[in-house]
mmCIF file of N, CA and C in Angstrom:
data_model
loop_
_atom_site.group_PDB
_atom_site.id
_atom_site.type_symbol
_atom_site.label_atom_id
_atom_site.label_comp_id
_atom_site.label_asym_id
_atom_site.label_seq_id
_atom_site.Cartn_x
_atom_site.Cartn_y
_atom_site.Cartn_z
ATOM 1 N N MET H 242 -218.731 -184.986 146.000
ATOM 2 C CA MET H 242 -218.557 -183.402 146.336
ATOM 3 C C MET H 242 -219.694 -183.151 145.176
ATOM 4 N N PRO H 243 -220.584 -182.117 145.148
ATOM 5 C CA PRO H 243 -221.081 -181.559 144.239
ATOM 6 C C PRO H 243 -220.733 -181.102 143.484
ATOM 7 N N ASN H 244 -220.971 -180.520 142.547
ATOM 8 C CA ASN H 244 -220.015 -179.432 141.227
ATOM 9 C C ASN H 244 -220.784 -178.175 141.650
ATOM 10 N N ARG H 245 -219.794 -177.765 142.450
ATOM 11 C CA ARG H 245 -219.795 -176.002 142.795
ATOM 12 C C ARG H 245 -218.967 -174.840 142.084
ATOM 13 N N GLU H 246 -219.586 -174.349 141.772
ATOM 14 C CA GLU H 246 -218.899 -172.245 141.191
ATOM 15 C C GLU H 246 -217.766 -172.609 141.711
ATOM 16 N N LEU H 247 -216.575 -172.061 140.946
ATOM 17 C CA LEU H 247 -215.668 -171.114 141.877
ATOM 18 C C LEU H 247 -215.957 -170.852 142.484
ATOM 19 N N ASP H 248 -216.429 -169.455 142.019
ATOM 20 C CA ASP H 248 -216.814 -167.971 142.780
ATOM 21 C C ASP H 248 -217.015 -168.623 144.602
ATOM 22 N N GLU H 249 -218.086 -169.107 144.368
ATOM 23 C CA GLU H 249 -218.171 -170.004 145.547
ATOM 24 C C GLU H 249 -217.507 -170.442 146.351
ATOM 25 N N MET H 250 -216.791 -171.416 146.000
ATOM 26 C CA MET H 250 -215.931 -172.297 146.453
ATOM 27 C C MET H 250 -214.684 -171.367 147.313
ATOM 28 N N CYS H 251 -214.371 -170.233 146.517
ATOM 29 C CA CYS H 251 -213.234 -168.881 147.252
ATOM 30 C C CYS H 251 -213.895 -168.497 147.880
ATOM 31 N N ARG H 252 -214.977 -167.501 147.734
ATOM 32 C CA ARG H 252 -215.732 -166.492 149.032
ATOM 33 C C ARG H 252 -216.261 -167.298 149.815
ATOM 34 N N SER H 253 -216.543 -168.496 150.449
ATOM 35 C CA SER H 253 -216.906 -168.953 151.240
ATOM 36 C C SER H 253 -216.285 -169.090 152.386
ATOM 37 N N ASN H 254 -216.433 -170.101 153.039
ATOM 38 C CA ASN H 254 -215.121 -170.727 154.287
ATOM 39 C C ASN H 254 -214.381 -171.959 153.913
ATOM 40 N N ASP H 255 -214.716 -172.444 152.880
ATOM 41 C CA ASP H 255 -213.513 -172.736 151.466
ATOM 42 C C ASP H 255 -212.710 -172.392 151.801
ATOM 43 N N GLY H 256 -212.952 -171.527 151.026
ATOM 44 C CA GLY H 256 -211.791 -170.174 150.596
ATOM 45 C C GLY H 256 -210.677 -170.161 151.237
ATOM 46 N N ILE H 257 -210.301 -170.781 152.094
ATOM 47 C CA ILE H 257 -209.356 -170.737 153.068
ATOM 48 C C ILE H 257 -208.369 -172.092 153.045
ATOM 49 N N VAL H 258 -209.175 -173.217 152.401
ATOM 50 C CA VAL H 258 -208.863 -173.994 151.826
ATOM 51 C C VAL H 258 -208.094 -174.466 150.502
ATOM 52 N N VAL H 259 -209.350 -173.310 150.118
ATOM 53 C CA VAL H 259 -208.635 -173.213 148.557
ATOM 54 C C VAL H 259 -207.361 -172.419 148.974
ATOM 55 N N ARG H 260 -207.083 -171.904 149.038
ATOM 56 C CA ARG H 260 -205.845 -170.529 148.973
ATOM 57 C C ARG H 260 -205.093 -171.462 149.393
ATOM 58 N N GLU H 261 -204.924 -171.816 150.890
ATOM 59 C CA GLU H 261 -203.714 -173.042 151.425
ATOM 60 C C GLU H 261 -203.781 -173.887 150.361
ATOM 61 N N THR H 262 -204.736 -174.528 149.570
ATOM 62 C CA THR H 262 -204.030 -175.885 148.359
ATOM 63 C C THR H 262 -203.542 -175.203 147.144
ATOM 64 N N PHE H 263 -204.140 -174.091 146.651
ATOM 65 C CA PHE H 263 -203.009 -173.351 145.731
ATOM 66 C C PHE H 263 -201.874 -172.634 146.195
ATOM 67 N N ASP H 264 -201.893 -172.330 147.351
ATOM 68 C CA ASP H 264 -200.605 -171.480 147.971
ATOM 69 C C ASP H 264 -199.153 -173.030 147.394
ATOM 70 N N ARG H 265 -199.487 -174.381 148.528
ATOM 71 C CA ARG H 265 -199.032 -175.207 148.184
ATOM 72 C C ARG H 265 -198.438 -175.732 146.879
ATOM 73 N N ILE H 266 -199.839 -176.155 146.465
ATOM 74 C CA ILE H 266 -199.333 -176.628 144.381
ATOM 75 C C ILE H 266 -198.897 -175.589 143.350
ATOM 76 N N GLY H 267 -199.257 -174.021 143.856
ATOM 77 C CA GLY H 267 -198.947 -173.178 142.791
ATOM 78 C C GLY H 267 -197.613 -172.403 142.806
ATOM 79 N N ASP H 268 -196.996 -173.230 143.716
ATOM 80 C CA ASP H 268 -195.786 -172.482 144.139
ATOM 81 C C ASP H 268 -194.162 -173.028 142.768
ATOM 82 N N LYS H 269 -193.450 -172.774 142.540
ATOM 83 C CA LYS H 269 -192.518 -172.337 141.816
ATOM 84 C C LYS H 269 -192.884 -173.694 141.139
ATOM 85 N N TRP H 270 -192.156 -174.438 142.020
ATOM 86 C CA TRP H 270 -191.365 -176.240 142.078
ATOM 87 C C TRP H 270 -192.481 -176.970 142.460
ATOM 88 N N THR H 271 -193.048 -177.136 142.877
ATOM 89 C CA THR H 271 -193.830 -178.052 143.431
ATOM 90 C C THR H 271 -194.766 -179.091 141.971
ATOM 91 N N LEU H 272 -195.114 -178.017 141.313
ATOM 92 C CA LEU H 272 -195.905 -178.825 140.382
ATOM 93 C C LEU H 272 -194.418 -179.506 139.213
ATOM 94 N N LEU H 273 -193.999 -178.988 138.889
ATOM 95 C CA LEU H 273 -193.350 -179.644 138.316
ATOM 96 C C LEU H 273 -192.426 -180.714 139.206
ATOM 97 N N VAL H 274 -192.213 -180.622 140.471
ATOM 98 C CA VAL H 274 -191.634 -181.911 141.098
ATOM 99 C C VAL H 274 -192.844 -183.077 140.880
ATOM 100 N N VAL H 275 -193.982 -182.489 141.033
ATOM 101 C CA VAL H 275 -195.024 -183.580 141.243
ATOM 102 C C VAL H 275 -195.355 -184.273 139.782
ATOM 103 N N GLY H 276 -194.975 -183.586 138.634
ATOM 104 C CA GLY H 276 -195.472 -183.973 137.105
ATOM 105 C C GLY H 276 -194.187 -184.992 137.044
ATOM 106 N N MET H 277 -192.502 -184.757 137.540
ATOM 107 C CA MET H 277 -191.638 -185.536 137.644
ATOM 108 C C MET H 277 -191.482 -186.646 137.933
ATOM 109 N N LEU H 278 -192.654 -187.153 138.683
ATOM 110 C CA LEU H 278 -192.995 -188.040 139.812
ATOM 111 C C LEU H 278 -194.055 -189.017 139.385
ATOM 112 N N ALA H 279 -194.519 -188.181 138.304
ATOM 113 C CA ALA H 279 -195.519 -189.513 137.308
ATOM 114 C C ALA H 279 -195.588 -190.729 136.988
ATOM 115 N N GLU H 280 -194.003 -190.894 136.410
ATOM 116 C CA GLU H 280 -193.856 -192.108 135.730
ATOM 117 C C GLU H 280 -193.307 -193.046 137.085
ATOM 118 N N GLY H 281 -193.100 -192.449 138.148
ATOM 119 C CA GLY H 281 -192.836 -193.466 139.142
ATOM 120 C C GLY H 281 -192.199 -192.849 140.013
ATOM 121 N N PRO H 282 -191.388 -193.830 140.804
ATOM 122 C CA PRO H 282 -190.284 -193.375 142.176
ATOM 123 C C PRO H 282 -189.011 -192.508 141.007
ATOM 124 N N LEU H 283 -188.392 -192.101 142.211
ATOM 125 C CA LEU H 283 -187.153 -190.972 141.550
ATOM 126 C C LEU H 283 -186.437 -190.818 143.209
ATOM 127 N N ARG H 284 -185.077 -190.786 142.245
ATOM 128 C CA ARG H 284 -184.186 -190.289 143.170
ATOM 129 C C ARG H 284 -184.103 -188.957 143.861
ATOM 130 N N PHE H 285 -183.183 -188.856 144.744
ATOM 131 C CA PHE H 285 -182.830 -187.679 144.696
ATOM 132 C C PHE H 285 -182.368 -186.682 143.829
ATOM 133 N N THR H 286 -181.362 -186.924 143.389
ATOM 134 C CA THR H 286 -180.459 -186.474 142.514
ATOM 135 C C THR H 286 -181.349 -186.854 141.287
ATOM 136 N N GLN H 287 -182.024 -187.546 140.769
ATOM 137 C CA GLN H 287 -182.423 -187.653 139.779
ATOM 138 C C GLN H 287 -183.708 -186.987 139.793
ATOM 139 N N LEU H 288 -184.385 -186.834 140.158
ATOM 140 C CA LEU H 288 -185.744 -186.006 140.040
ATOM 141 C C LEU H 288 -184.726 -184.327 140.078
ATOM 142 N N ARG H 289 -183.757 -183.931 140.890
ATOM 143 C CA ARG H 289 -182.957 -182.778 140.619
ATOM 144 C C ARG H 289 -182.853 -182.874 139.176
ATOM 145 N N HIS H 290 -181.656 -183.659 139.069
ATOM 146 C CA HIS H 290 -181.932 -183.013 137.556
ATOM 147 C C HIS H 290 -182.845 -183.621 135.786
ATOM 148 N N GLN H 291 -184.210 -183.493 136.839
ATOM 149 C CA GLN H 291 -184.914 -183.525 135.726
ATOM 150 C C GLN H 291 -185.791 -182.616 135.530
ATOM 151 N N VAL H 292 -185.857 -181.792 136.923
ATOM 152 C CA VAL H 292 -186.038 -180.026 137.882
ATOM 153 C C VAL H 292 -185.088 -179.406 137.584
ATOM 154 N N PRO H 293 -185.778 -178.788 135.243
ATOM 155 C CA PRO H 293 -185.036 -178.135 135.363
ATOM 156 C C PRO H 293 -184.345 -176.532 136.294
ATOM 157 N N GLY H 294 -183.149 -176.010 136.847
ATOM 158 C CA GLY H 294 -183.271 -175.124 137.220
ATOM 159 C C GLY H 294 -183.336 -174.919 138.900
ATOM 160 N N ILE H 295 -183.801 -176.210 139.450
ATOM 161 C CA ILE H 295 -183.952 -176.047 140.821
ATOM 162 C C ILE H 295 -183.004 -176.245 141.626
ATOM 163 N N SER H 296 -182.743 -175.602 142.760
ATOM 164 C CA SER H 296 -181.501 -175.979 143.593
ATOM 165 C C SER H 296 -181.544 -176.619 144.257
ATOM 166 N N GLN H 297 -180.383 -177.892 144.807
ATOM 167 C CA GLN H 297 -180.930 -178.813 146.200
ATOM 168 C C GLN H 297 -181.627 -177.987 147.209
ATOM 169 N N ARG H 298 -181.759 -176.835 147.988
ATOM 170 C CA ARG H 298 -181.947 -176.663 148.693
ATOM 171 C C ARG H 298 -183.504 -176.638 148.697
ATOM 172 N N MET H 299 -183.983 -175.624 147.216
ATOM 173 C CA MET H 299 -185.482 -175.729 147.223
ATOM 174 C C MET H 299 -186.208 -176.894 146.812
ATOM 175 N N LEU H 300 -185.690 -177.809 146.396
ATOM 176 C CA LEU H 300 -186.009 -178.873 146.195
ATOM 177 C C LEU H 300 -186.174 -179.899 147.370
ATOM 178 N N THR H 301 -184.899 -179.713 148.631
ATOM 179 C CA THR H 301 -185.260 -180.347 149.166
ATOM 180 C C THR H 301 -186.602 -179.959 150.443
ATOM 181 N N ARG H 302 -186.712 -178.611 150.149
ATOM 182 C CA ARG H 302 -187.993 -178.258 150.576
ATOM 183 C C ARG H 302 -189.478 -177.965 150.676
ATOM 184 N N THR H 303 -188.872 -178.293 148.944
ATOM 185 C CA THR H 303 -190.007 -178.838 148.099
ATOM 186 C C THR H 303 -190.967 -180.431 148.312
ATOM 187 N N VAL H 304 -190.153 -181.134 148.516
ATOM 188 C CA VAL H 304 -189.933 -182.820 148.932
ATOM 189 C C VAL H 304 -190.307 -182.769 150.165
ATOM 190 N N ARG H 305 -190.169 -182.041 150.973
ATOM 191 C CA ARG H 305 -190.967 -181.777 152.686
ATOM 192 C C ARG H 305 -192.071 -181.565 152.450
ATOM 193 N N HIS H 306 -192.016 -180.086 152.304
ATOM 194 C CA HIS H 306 -193.586 -180.049 151.905
ATOM 195 C C HIS H 306 -195.058 -180.722 151.388
ATOM 196 N N LEU H 307 -193.988 -181.678 150.142
ATOM 197 C CA LEU H 307 -194.716 -182.415 149.619
ATOM 198 C C LEU H 307 -195.312 -183.637 150.973
ATOM 199 N N GLU H 308 -194.508 -184.247 151.074
ATOM 200 C CA GLU H 308 -194.076 -185.706 152.450
ATOM 201 C C GLU H 308 -195.394 -184.673 153.457
ATOM 202 N N ARG H 309 -194.946 -183.489 153.947
ATOM 203 C CA ARG H 309 -196.001 -183.154 155.197
ATOM 204 C C ARG H 309 -197.341 -183.286 154.677
ATOM 205 N N ASP H 310 -197.244 -183.032 153.695
ATOM 206 C CA ASP H 310 -199.223 -182.555 152.759
ATOM 207 C C ASP H 310 -199.709 -183.932 152.409
ATOM 208 N N GLY H 311 -198.707 -185.376 152.394
ATOM 209 C CA GLY H 311 -199.105 -186.408 152.071
ATOM 210 C C GLY H 311 -199.037 -186.674 150.874
ATOM 211 N N LEU H 312 -198.684 -186.082 149.685
ATOM 212 C CA LEU H 312 -198.588 -186.273 148.367
ATOM 213 C C LEU H 312 -197.622 -186.645 148.006
ATOM 214 N N LEU H 313 -196.581 -187.230 148.234
ATOM 215 C CA LEU H 313 -194.959 -188.208 148.021
ATOM 216 C C LEU H 313 -195.054 -188.620 149.173
ATOM 217 N N THR H 314 -194.052 -190.345 148.887
ATOM 218 C CA THR H 314 -193.942 -190.593 149.950
ATOM 219 C C THR H 314 -192.156 -190.743 149.898
ATOM 220 N N ARG H 315 -191.494 -190.605 150.803
ATOM 221 C CA ARG H 315 -189.816 -190.671 150.929
ATOM 222 C C ARG H 315 -188.966 -192.153 151.765
ATOM 223 N N THR H 316 -188.630 -192.892 151.219
ATOM 224 C CA THR H 316 -188.413 -193.874 151.014
ATOM 225 C C THR H 316 -186.579 -193.986 151.446
ATOM 226 N N ALA H 317 -185.538 -194.321 152.582
ATOM 227 C CA ALA H 317 -184.284 -194.043 153.256
ATOM 228 C C ALA H 317 -183.667 -195.581 152.601
ATOM 229 N N TYR H 318 -183.077 -196.261 152.015
ATOM 230 C CA TYR H 318 -182.665 -197.633 152.210
ATOM 231 C C TYR H 318 -181.351 -197.630 152.672
ATOM 232 N N PRO H 319 -181.229 -198.452 153.920
ATOM 233 C CA PRO H 319 -179.807 -198.527 154.497
ATOM 234 C C PRO H 319 -178.726 -198.990 153.563
ATOM 235 N N GLU H 320 -178.266 -198.034 152.751
ATOM 236 C CA GLU H 320 -177.050 -199.065 151.929
ATOM 237 C C GLU H 320 -175.728 -198.234 151.760
ATOM 238 N N VAL H 321 -175.173 -198.265 151.147
ATOM 239 C CA VAL H 321 -173.776 -197.109 151.408
ATOM 240 C C VAL H 321 -173.372 -197.075 149.591
ATOM 241 N N PRO H 322 -173.483 -195.983 149.372
ATOM 242 C CA PRO H 322 -173.972 -194.982 149.737
ATOM 243 C C PRO H 322 -175.486 -194.681 150.269
ATOM 244 N N PRO H 323 -175.948 -193.854 151.205
ATOM 245 C CA PRO H 323 -177.400 -194.444 151.353
ATOM 246 C C PRO H 323 -178.021 -193.661 149.718
ATOM 247 N N ARG H 324 -179.141 -194.160 150.012
ATOM 248 C CA ARG H 324 -180.206 -194.302 148.737
ATOM 249 C C ARG H 324 -181.682 -193.745 148.698
ATOM 250 N N VAL H 325 -182.446 -192.606 148.509
ATOM 251 C CA VAL H 325 -183.794 -191.931 149.249
ATOM 252 C C VAL H 325 -184.048 -192.104 147.787
ATOM 253 N N GLU H 326 -185.307 -192.662 147.728
ATOM 254 C CA GLU H 326 -186.483 -192.216 146.715
ATOM 255 C C GLU H 326 -187.677 -191.693 147.050
ATOM 256 N N TYR H 327 -188.254 -191.167 146.174
ATOM 257 C CA TYR H 327 -189.341 -190.080 146.161
ATOM 258 C C TYR H 327 -190.396 -190.785 145.309
ATOM 259 N N GLU H 328 -191.695 -190.581 146.108
ATOM 260 C CA GLU H 328 -192.680 -191.137 145.231
ATOM 261 C C GLU H 328 -194.265 -190.802 145.624
ATOM 262 N N LEU H 329 -195.036 -190.766 144.299
ATOM 263 C CA LEU H 329 -196.330 -189.950 144.708
ATOM 264 C C LEU H 329 -196.790 -191.290 145.497
ATOM 265 N N THR H 330 -198.485 -190.487 146.695
ATOM 266 C CA THR H 330 -198.997 -191.340 147.521
ATOM 267 C C THR H 330 -200.540 -191.238 145.865
ATOM 268 N N PRO H 331 -201.367 -192.251 146.505
ATOM 269 C CA PRO H 331 -202.481 -192.019 145.939
ATOM 270 C C PRO H 331 -203.211 -190.934 146.339
ATOM 271 N N LEU H 332 -202.687 -189.910 147.110
ATOM 272 C CA LEU H 332 -203.626 -188.375 147.245
ATOM 273 C C LEU H 332 -202.430 -187.912 145.786
ATOM 274 N N GLY H 333 -201.194 -187.974 145.778
ATOM 275 C CA GLY H 333 -200.478 -186.996 144.930
ATOM 276 C C GLY H 333 -200.884 -187.258 143.661
ATOM 277 N N GLN H 334 -201.116 -188.796 143.343
ATOM 278 C CA GLN H 334 -201.718 -189.168 141.907
ATOM 279 C C GLN H 334 -202.513 -188.538 141.289
ATOM 280 N N GLY H 335 -203.866 -188.698 142.776
ATOM 281 C CA GLY H 335 -205.192 -187.651 142.350
ATOM 282 C C GLY H 335 -204.566 -186.186 141.559
ATOM 283 N N LEU H 336 -203.814 -185.852 142.010
ATOM 284 C CA LEU H 336 -203.426 -184.341 141.385
ATOM 285 C C LEU H 336 -202.733 -184.225 140.409
ATOM 286 N N LEU H 337 -202.208 -185.120 139.176
ATOM 287 C CA LEU H 337 -201.734 -185.408 138.367
ATOM 288 C C LEU H 337 -203.587 -185.212 136.944
ATOM 289 N N PRO H 338 -204.043 -185.250 137.084
ATOM 290 C CA PRO H 338 -204.873 -184.992 136.030
ATOM 291 C C PRO H 338 -205.032 -183.455 135.800
ATOM 292 N N PRO H 339 -204.974 -182.550 137.045
ATOM 293 C CA PRO H 339 -205.088 -181.187 136.972
ATOM 294 C C PRO H 339 -204.140 -180.325 136.693
ATOM 295 N N VAL H 340 -202.703 -181.364 136.776
ATOM 296 C CA VAL H 340 -201.174 -180.574 137.075
ATOM 297 C C VAL H 340 -201.234 -180.953 135.637
ATOM 298 N N ARG H 341 -201.516 -182.013 134.736
ATOM 299 C CA ARG H 341 -201.804 -181.935 132.956
ATOM 300 C C ARG H 341 -202.569 -181.032 132.370
ATOM 301 N N ALA H 342 -203.479 -180.803 132.746
ATOM 302 C CA ALA H 342 -204.564 -180.037 132.538
ATOM 303 C C ALA H 342 -203.563 -178.783 131.960
ATOM 304 N N LEU H 343 -203.077 -178.244 133.305
ATOM 305 C CA LEU H 343 -202.960 -177.132 133.400
ATOM 306 C C LEU H 343 -201.721 -176.793 132.435
ATOM 307 N N ALA H 344 -200.622 -178.087 132.670
ATOM 308 C CA ALA H 344 -199.554 -178.255 131.080
ATOM 309 C C ALA H 344 -200.087 -177.971 130.514
ATOM 310 N N GLU H 345 -201.834 -178.321 129.424
ATOM 311 C CA GLU H 345 -201.321 -178.167 128.755
ATOM 312 C C GLU H 345 -201.744 -177.229 128.020
ATOM 313 N N TRP H 346 -202.601 -176.430 128.981
ATOM 314 C CA TRP H 346 -203.836 -175.444 129.017
ATOM 315 C C TRP H 346 -202.484 -174.257 128.614
ATOM 316 N N ALA H 347 -201.617 -174.562 129.730
ATOM 317 C CA ALA H 347 -200.050 -173.271 129.067
ATOM 318 C C ALA H 347 -199.383 -173.823 127.942
ATOM 319 N N LEU H 348 -199.448 -174.647 127.195
ATOM 320 C CA LEU H 348 -198.382 -174.670 126.259
ATOM 321 C C LEU H 348 -199.359 -174.416 125.659
ATOM 322 N N ALA H 349 -200.279 -174.801 125.049
ATOM 323 C CA ALA H 349 -201.290 -174.323 124.153
ATOM 324 C C ALA H 349 -201.763 -172.768 123.578
ATOM 325 N N ASN H 350 -201.690 -172.538 125.103
ATOM 326 C CA ASN H 350 -201.809 -170.887 124.869
ATOM 327 C C ASN H 350 -200.701 -170.233 125.066
ATOM 328 N N SER H 351 -199.390 -170.303 124.848
ATOM 329 C CA SER H 351 -198.421 -169.924 125.332
ATOM 330 C C SER H 351 -197.611 -169.191 124.429
ATOM 331 N N LEU H 352 -198.274 -168.819 123.139
ATOM 332 C CA LEU H 352 -197.686 -167.642 122.312
ATOM 333 C C LEU H 352 -199.209 -166.819 122.717
ATOM 334 N N GLN H 353 -200.405 -167.319 122.786
ATOM 335 C CA GLN H 353 -201.137 -166.341 122.779
ATOM 336 C C GLN H 353 -200.687 -164.889 123.867
ATOM 337 N N VAL H 354 -200.221 -166.048 125.115
ATOM 338 C CA VAL H 354 -200.055 -165.102 126.648
ATOM 339 C C VAL H 354 -198.636 -164.112 126.610
ATOM 340 N N GLU H 355 -197.655 -164.560 125.566
ATOM 341 C CA GLU H 355 -196.638 -163.659 125.392
ATOM 342 C C GLU H 355 -197.033 -162.721 124.471
ATOM 343 N N GLU H 356 -197.548 -162.621 122.975
ATOM 344 C CA GLU H 356 -198.534 -161.670 122.920
ATOM 345 C C GLU H 356 -198.806 -161.062 122.985
ATOM 346 N N HIS H 357 -200.011 -160.983 124.638
ATOM 347 C CA HIS H 357 -200.573 -159.741 124.855
ATOM 348 C C HIS H 357 -199.442 -159.962 126.122
ATOM 349 N N ARG H 358 -198.218 -159.851 126.511
ATOM 350 C CA ARG H 358 -197.560 -159.200 127.574
ATOM 351 C C ARG H 358 -196.762 -158.270 126.718
ATOM 352 N N ARG H 359 -196.662 -158.895 125.688
ATOM 353 C CA ARG H 359 -195.707 -158.209 125.178
ATOM 354 C C ARG H 359 -196.630 -156.319 124.328
ATOM 355 N N ALA H 360 -197.989 -156.527 123.859
ATOM 356 C CA ALA H 360 -198.704 -155.828 124.174
ATOM 357 C C ALA H 360 -198.635 -154.819 124.827
ATOM 358 N N TYR H 361 -199.345 -155.257 126.361
ATOM 359 C CA TYR H 361 -199.496 -154.482 127.824
ATOM 360 C C TYR H 361 -198.401 -153.714 127.610
ATOM 361 N N ASP H 362 -196.704 -154.292 127.119
ATOM 362 C CA ASP H 362 -196.060 -153.573 128.095
ATOM 363 C C ASP H 362 -195.217 -152.589 126.953
ATOM 364 N N HIS H 363 -195.491 -152.539 125.330
ATOM 365 C CA HIS H 363 -196.065 -151.833 124.765
ATOM 366 C C HIS H 363 -196.192 -150.580 124.823
ATOM 367 N N SER H 364 -197.812 -151.305 125.225
ATOM 368 C CA SER H 364 -198.799 -149.704 125.649
ATOM 369 C C SER H 364 -198.935 -149.287 126.813
ATOM 370 N N GLU H 365 -197.568 -149.753 128.350
ATOM 371 C CA GLU H 365 -196.886 -148.971 129.146
ATOM 372 C C GLU H 365 -196.225 -148.623 129.140
ATOM 373 N N ALA H 366 -195.395 -149.106 127.761
ATOM 374 C CA ALA H 366 -194.007 -147.891 127.729
ATOM 375 C C ALA H 366 -194.514 -146.392 127.209
ATOM 376 N N GLN H 367 -195.351 -146.405 126.608
ATOM 377 C CA GLN H 367 -195.724 -145.235 125.460
ATOM 378 C C GLN H 367 -196.946 -144.530 126.333
ATOM 379 N N SER H 368 -197.703 -144.965 127.066
ATOM 380 C CA SER H 368 -198.284 -144.420 128.327
ATOM 381 C C SER H 368 -197.730 -142.968 129.200
ATOM 382 N N PRO H 369 -197.837 -142.066 129.253
ATOM 383 C CA PRO H 369 -197.243 -140.969 129.650
ATOM 384 C C PRO H 369 -197.184 -141.072 131.232
ATOM 385 N N VAL H 370 -195.877 -140.952 131.971
ATOM 386 C CA VAL H 370 -195.233 -140.756 133.611
ATOM 387 C C VAL H 370 -196.312 -140.072 134.150
ATOM 388 N N ALA H 371 -197.336 -140.814 135.052
ATOM 389 C CA ALA H 371 -197.999 -139.636 136.174
ATOM 390 C C ALA H 371 -196.710 -139.142 136.504
ATOM 391 N N PRO H 372 -197.565 -137.361 137.155
ATOM 392 C CA PRO H 372 -196.489 -136.561 137.294
ATOM 393 C C PRO H 372 -196.683 -137.271 139.038
ATOM 394 N N GLN H 373 -195.378 -137.013 139.754
ATOM 395 C CA GLN H 373 -195.306 -137.652 141.323
ATOM 396 C C GLN H 373 -195.399 -136.495 142.024
ATOM 397 N N PRO H 374 -196.090 -136.502 143.191
ATOM 398 C CA PRO H 374 -196.451 -135.367 143.826
ATOM 399 C C PRO H 374 -195.550 -134.983 144.155
ATOM 400 N N LEU H 375 -195.192 -133.601 144.552
ATOM 401 C CA LEU H 375 -193.885 -133.097 145.853
ATOM 402 C C LEU H 375 -194.170 -132.902 146.930
ATOM 403 N N LEU H 376 -192.803 -133.681 147.844
ATOM 404 C CA LEU H 376 -192.888 -134.039 148.937
ATOM 405 C C LEU H 376 -192.647 -132.245 149.189
ATOM 406 N N GLN H 377 -193.097 -131.940 150.599
ATOM 407 C CA GLN H 377 -192.726 -130.471 150.951
ATOM 408 C C GLN H 377 -192.272 -130.888 152.109
#
């Protein structure tokens, strides 16, 4: 695919595809789950312990969405107790470079972002509250 400008990709009919993809991978948990599976397959319980703060319900929803989109596979082994493993597909592996880049950007810029948040919040707290119109 030729190199295209980001605004062109977002404005054109391709914007729907871009938005849907961002919706899927940009949620609170997906990138963390993908990141945890980067080193290889994990059982559900292992995955849950490695993704801080995720509930069983949210992990179940996240892996189902990723499986539906073809980014990971779910393998159930007929054992007692049952064992289920999740592993990135080649399509999911292709998502790792941008995930790593985004994580590196977040870590490299977190202090600056926090400084800007504090400054913004302080300026918002100092600005006068706009008067509310009276309802009649």
